[in-house]
Coordinates of C-alpha atoms and ligand atoms in Angstrom, one line a residue:
M1 CA -3.4 -28.2 5.3
N2 CA -5.1 -27.2 8.4
R3 CA -8.3 -25.3 7.5
G4 CA -8.4 -23.3 10.7
K5 CA -11.3 -21.0 11.4
I6 CA -13.5 -19.6 8.6
T7 CA -13.3 -16.1 10.1
D8 CA -9.5 -16.2 10.1
A9 CA -9.5 -17.3 6.5
L10 CA -11.6 -14.3 5.6
K11 CA -9.2 -11.8 7.2
S12 CA -7.0 -11.7 4.1
G13 CA -10.0 -10.4 2.1
R14 CA -10.5 -13.7 0.4
I15 CA -14.0 -14.4 -0.9
L16 CA -15.1 -18.0 0.1
I17 CA -17.6 -20.1 -1.8
A18 CA -20.3 -22.1 0.0
D19 CA -22.6 -24.7 -1.5
G20 CA -25.9 -24.8 -3.3
A21 CA -29.3 -26.4 -2.6
W22 CA -29.8 -29.6 -0.7
G23 CA -33.5 -30.0 -0.7
T24 CA -33.9 -29.8 -4.5
A25 CA -30.8 -31.9 -5.0
L26 CA -32.2 -34.7 -2.8
H27 CA -35.6 -34.5 -4.5
S28 CA -33.9 -34.9 -7.9
R29 CA -32.3 -38.1 -6.4
G30 CA -35.7 -39.5 -5.4
L31 CA -36.6 -38.0 -2.1
K32 CA -40.4 -37.9 -1.9
G33 CA -42.5 -34.9 -0.6
G34 CA -43.7 -36.7 2.5
E35 CA -40.4 -38.3 3.4
C36 CA -38.1 -37.3 6.2
P37 CA -34.9 -35.9 4.4
E38 CA -32.7 -36.5 7.5
L39 CA -33.6 -40.2 7.5
W40 CA -31.7 -40.4 4.2
N41 CA -28.5 -39.8 6.3
V42 CA -28.7 -43.4 7.5
E43 CA -30.9 -45.0 4.7
H44 CA -29.3 -43.5 1.6
P45 CA -26.0 -42.1 2.8
D46 CA -24.5 -42.7 -0.7
L47 CA -27.0 -40.3 -2.3
V48 CA -26.5 -37.7 0.4
L49 CA -22.7 -38.0 -0.1
E50 CA -23.2 -37.5 -3.8
V51 CA -24.8 -34.1 -3.1
A52 CA -22.0 -33.1 -0.7
A53 CA -19.3 -34.3 -3.1
S54 CA -20.9 -32.5 -6.1
Y55 CA -20.4 -29.1 -4.3
I56 CA -16.8 -29.8 -3.3
G57 CA -16.2 -30.9 -6.9
A58 CA -17.7 -27.6 -8.2
G59 CA -15.3 -25.5 -6.0
S60 CA -17.1 -25.0 -2.7
N61 CA -14.8 -24.1 0.2
M62 CA -17.6 -25.1 2.7
I63 CA -20.6 -27.3 2.5
E64 CA -23.7 -27.7 4.6
T65 CA -25.2 -30.9 5.9
N66 CA -28.5 -32.7 5.4
T67 CA -29.8 -31.7 8.8
F68 CA -31.9 -28.6 8.0
G69 CA -35.1 -30.2 9.6
G70 CA -33.1 -32.2 12.2
N71 CA -34.6 -30.6 15.3
R72 CA -36.7 -32.8 17.5
Y73 CA -40.0 -31.0 16.7
K74 CA -39.6 -31.6 13.0
L75 CA -38.4 -35.2 13.5
E76 CA -41.4 -36.0 15.8
H77 CA -43.7 -35.5 12.7
F78 CA -42.0 -38.7 11.4
D79 CA -41.9 -40.4 14.7
L80 CA -38.1 -40.0 14.7
G81 CA -37.7 -37.6 17.6
D82 CA -35.8 -40.3 19.6
R83 CA -33.3 -40.5 16.7
T84 CA -32.4 -36.8 16.7
A85 CA -28.8 -37.2 17.8
E86 CA -28.1 -40.1 15.5
L87 CA -29.6 -38.5 12.3
N88 CA -27.8 -35.2 12.9
K89 CA -24.4 -36.8 13.6
A90 CA -24.8 -39.1 10.6
G91 CA -25.5 -36.0 8.4
V92 CA -22.4 -34.2 9.5
E93 CA -20.2 -37.4 9.0
I94 CA -21.3 -37.6 5.4
S95 CA -20.4 -33.9 4.6
R96 CA -17.2 -34.3 6.6
K97 CA -16.2 -37.2 4.3
A98 CA -16.9 -35.2 1.2
A99 CA -15.2 -32.0 2.6
G100 CA -11.8 -33.6 3.3
E101 CA -9.2 -31.8 5.4
E102 CA -9.1 -28.4 3.6
N103 CA -12.8 -27.5 3.4
W104 CA -15.3 -26.6 6.1
V105 CA -18.5 -28.3 7.1
I106 CA -21.1 -25.8 8.2
A107 CA -23.9 -27.8 9.8
S108 CA -27.4 -26.7 9.0
I109 CA -30.1 -25.8 11.6
G110 CA -33.4 -24.7 10.2
P111 CA -36.6 -23.5 11.8
T112 CA -38.8 -25.7 13.9
G113 CA -42.1 -24.7 12.3
K114 CA -43.4 -23.5 15.7
M115 CA -43.9 -19.9 16.9
T116 CA -43.9 -18.4 20.3
V117 CA -46.6 -15.9 19.2
M118 CA -48.9 -18.9 18.7
G119 CA -48.3 -19.9 22.3
D120 CA -47.2 -23.5 21.5
V121 CA -43.6 -23.1 22.5
T122 CA -41.5 -20.8 24.7
E123 CA -38.0 -19.4 24.0
E124 CA -36.7 -21.9 26.5
D125 CA -38.3 -24.8 24.5
F126 CA -36.5 -23.5 21.4
Y127 CA -33.2 -23.3 23.3
N128 CA -33.4 -26.8 24.5
V129 CA -34.4 -28.3 21.1
F130 CA -31.6 -26.4 19.3
K131 CA -29.1 -27.3 22.1
E132 CA -29.8 -31.0 21.5
Q133 CA -29.3 -30.6 17.7
A134 CA -26.1 -28.4 18.0
I135 CA -24.4 -30.9 20.4
A136 CA -25.1 -33.7 17.9
L137 CA -23.7 -31.6 15.0
E138 CA -20.5 -31.0 16.9
A139 CA -20.2 -34.6 17.8
G140 CA -20.4 -35.5 14.1
G141 CA -17.4 -33.3 13.3
A142 CA -18.8 -29.9 12.1
D143 CA -16.6 -26.8 11.9
A144 CA -19.5 -24.4 12.2
I145 CA -23.2 -24.2 12.6
V146 CA -25.4 -22.3 10.2
V147 CA -28.8 -21.2 11.7
E148 CA -30.6 -20.5 8.5
T149 CA -33.9 -19.6 6.7
M150 CA -35.1 -17.9 9.9
S151 CA -37.8 -15.3 10.1
A152 CA -38.6 -15.0 13.8
I153 CA -36.0 -13.2 15.9
D154 CA -36.7 -15.1 19.1
E155 CA -36.4 -18.5 17.4
A156 CA -33.2 -17.6 15.6
I157 CA -31.6 -16.0 18.7
A158 CA -32.5 -19.1 20.8
A159 CA -30.7 -21.3 18.1
V160 CA -27.6 -19.0 17.9
K161 CA -27.3 -18.9 21.7
A162 CA -27.9 -22.7 22.1
A163 CA -25.2 -23.4 19.5
K164 CA -22.8 -20.8 20.9
E165 CA -23.2 -21.8 24.6
N166 CA -23.1 -25.6 24.1
T167 CA -20.4 -26.1 21.4
N168 CA -17.0 -24.7 20.4
L169 CA -18.1 -24.1 16.8
E170 CA -18.2 -20.9 14.8
I171 CA -21.8 -19.7 14.4
I172 CA -23.4 -18.4 11.2
S173 CA -26.9 -16.8 11.3
T174 CA -28.9 -16.1 8.1
F175 CA -32.5 -14.9 7.8
T176 CA -34.9 -15.1 4.8
Y177 CA -36.2 -11.7 3.6
E178 CA -39.0 -10.8 1.3
P179 CA -39.5 -7.4 -0.5
T180 CA -42.3 -5.2 0.8
V181 CA -44.5 -3.1 -1.6
Q182 CA -42.2 -0.2 -0.8
G183 CA -39.2 -2.2 -2.0
E184 CA -37.8 -2.7 1.5
Y185 CA -36.7 -6.1 2.9
R186 CA -38.3 -7.8 5.9
T187 CA -38.5 -11.3 7.2
M188 CA -42.0 -12.8 7.2
M189 CA -42.2 -11.7 10.8
G190 CA -41.4 -8.1 9.9
V191 CA -37.7 -8.0 10.9
K192 CA -35.3 -5.7 9.0
P193 CA -31.8 -7.1 7.9
A194 CA -29.9 -4.7 10.1
E195 CA -32.0 -5.6 13.2
A196 CA -31.7 -9.3 12.6
A197 CA -28.0 -9.2 12.0
T198 CA -27.3 -7.0 15.0
A199 CA -29.4 -9.3 17.3
A200 CA -27.6 -12.4 16.0
V201 CA -24.1 -10.8 16.6
N202 CA -25.2 -9.8 20.1
A203 CA -26.2 -13.5 20.7
G204 CA -22.8 -14.7 19.5
A205 CA -23.0 -15.1 15.7
D206 CA -19.6 -14.9 14.0
I207 CA -20.9 -14.5 10.5
V208 CA -24.3 -13.2 9.4
G209 CA -26.3 -12.8 6.2
A210 CA -29.3 -13.9 4.2
N211 CA -30.5 -17.1 2.4
C212 CA -33.4 -18.3 0.4
G213 CA -36.3 -15.8 -0.3
K214 CA -37.5 -14.1 -3.4
G215 CA -34.8 -14.5 -6.0
Y216 CA -31.4 -12.9 -5.8
E217 CA -32.2 -9.3 -6.8
G218 CA -32.6 -7.9 -3.2
M219 CA -29.4 -9.4 -1.9
K220 CA -27.3 -6.4 -2.8
Q221 CA -29.5 -4.1 -0.8
I222 CA -29.6 -6.5 2.2
I223 CA -25.8 -6.7 2.2
E224 CA -25.6 -2.9 2.2
E225 CA -28.1 -2.6 5.1
I226 CA -26.1 -5.0 7.2
R227 CA -22.8 -3.5 6.2
N228 CA -24.0 -0.1 7.3
V229 CA -24.5 -1.1 10.9
L230 CA -21.9 -3.9 11.1
P231 CA -18.8 -2.7 9.2
D232 CA -16.5 -5.6 10.2
I233 CA -18.8 -8.7 10.4
P234 CA -18.3 -11.4 7.7
I235 CA -21.4 -11.6 5.5
I236 CA -22.7 -14.7 3.8
I237 CA -25.3 -14.7 1.0
Q238 CA -27.1 -17.8 -0.3
A239 CA -29.8 -16.8 -2.8
N240 CA -32.3 -18.9 -4.6
A241 CA -32.0 -19.4 -8.3
G242 CA -34.6 -16.7 -9.1
L243 CA -38.3 -16.6 -8.4
P244 CA -39.9 -20.1 -8.5
E245 CA -42.3 -20.9 -11.3
L246 CA -44.9 -23.6 -10.9
V247 CA -44.5 -26.1 -13.8
N248 CA -46.7 -29.2 -13.6
G249 CA -47.3 -28.7 -9.9
E250 CA -43.6 -28.4 -9.1
S251 CA -41.5 -25.4 -8.2
V252 CA -38.9 -24.7 -10.9
F253 CA -36.1 -22.1 -10.2
P254 CA -35.3 -20.4 -13.5
A255 CA -32.0 -18.5 -13.0
S256 CA -29.1 -19.9 -14.9
P257 CA -25.6 -20.4 -13.4
E258 CA -24.4 -17.4 -15.5
E259 CA -27.3 -15.2 -14.3
M260 CA -26.5 -16.0 -10.7
A261 CA -22.7 -15.5 -11.1
A262 CA -23.3 -12.1 -12.8
Q263 CA -24.6 -10.8 -9.4
N264 CA -21.3 -11.6 -7.6
P265 CA -19.3 -8.5 -8.5
L266 CA -22.2 -6.3 -7.2
W267 CA -22.3 -8.3 -3.9
I268 CA -18.6 -8.2 -3.5
E269 CA -18.6 -4.4 -4.0
A270 CA -21.4 -4.2 -1.3
G271 CA -19.3 -6.2 1.1
V272 CA -20.1 -9.9 0.9
N273 CA -17.5 -12.4 2.1
I274 CA -19.0 -15.8 1.4
I275 CA -21.3 -16.6 -1.6
G276 CA -23.3 -19.8 -2.0
G277 CA -26.8 -20.7 -3.3
C278 CA -30.1 -21.8 -1.9
C279 CA -33.2 -23.4 -3.5
G280 CA -32.8 -24.4 -7.1
T281 CA -29.0 -23.8 -7.3
T282 CA -27.0 -26.8 -8.4
D283 CA -23.3 -27.6 -8.6
K284 CA -23.4 -25.9 -12.0
H285 CA -24.4 -22.6 -10.3
I286 CA -21.6 -23.1 -7.7
R287 CA -19.1 -23.7 -10.5
A288 CA -20.1 -20.5 -12.3
I289 CA -19.9 -18.5 -9.0
R290 CA -16.4 -20.1 -8.3
N291 CA -15.3 -19.0 -11.8
A292 CA -16.7 -15.5 -11.4
V293 CA -15.0 -15.0 -8.1
D294 CA -11.6 -16.5 -9.3
S295 CA -11.5 -14.5 -12.5
R296 CA -11.8 -11.3 -10.4
N297 CA -8.8 -12.0 -8.2
Ligands
ZN301 ZN1 -34.0 -21.8 -0.2

């Protein structure tokens, strides 16, 4: 079966399932705090493949790649800047292997950790760094690129444009929102969901949404705010498994698979098209989400 485009598959009204966390899944397989996750794509490809395969086994229609921190700025912290293309390509090849012919690989691009407001980078610097990463992700065989966990508009837009203008892939753009004291949602840099999604679409994003952040409770409101201004754009939501609790110095995400899956009908009603998970979600969460979505059809 030819999987075609994600946006075409959504046209029938089908709800697609994305994957769960990668960071926490790699840590549970032995990745240490100070290690470069992307180096595992060449040093422990078997363990990275295990994560990818676990999500396909749980019913994901699309999986991400272990390339979230694969931009040159982040890799330079580990003296791996010169291996940017190699590590990104290797990451996509692993997910491609797990995904098979019928599932999509949505290759992850995360933030650089730098900000234009600090004066240490320009928008052009962002563009060039994301262009390098996006080209490598396409070379590895990705179907789409997901620019995720963003909070600054200029960085996110540079990444969406760089991916759109230098590859033939579908582009997904997600931001991370936190509740204000008034119960509204903003990125850390003060951006509203409707503004961020509109800017992303204007820059070329095919699918928009939210990932990570403070639990899953605000996601329904975020979907509604985006739906209000963009009635036809496909929306993806990848929430964390609840609010992290510090247990013995480690972040633990408390939401059970059932608790997460219970949100799905509300999100679908609000207009979501693709549901996955972020930090703390496992293949068990994805399985529960898969079952909740399937039982509704
Ligand atoms: Zn997360």
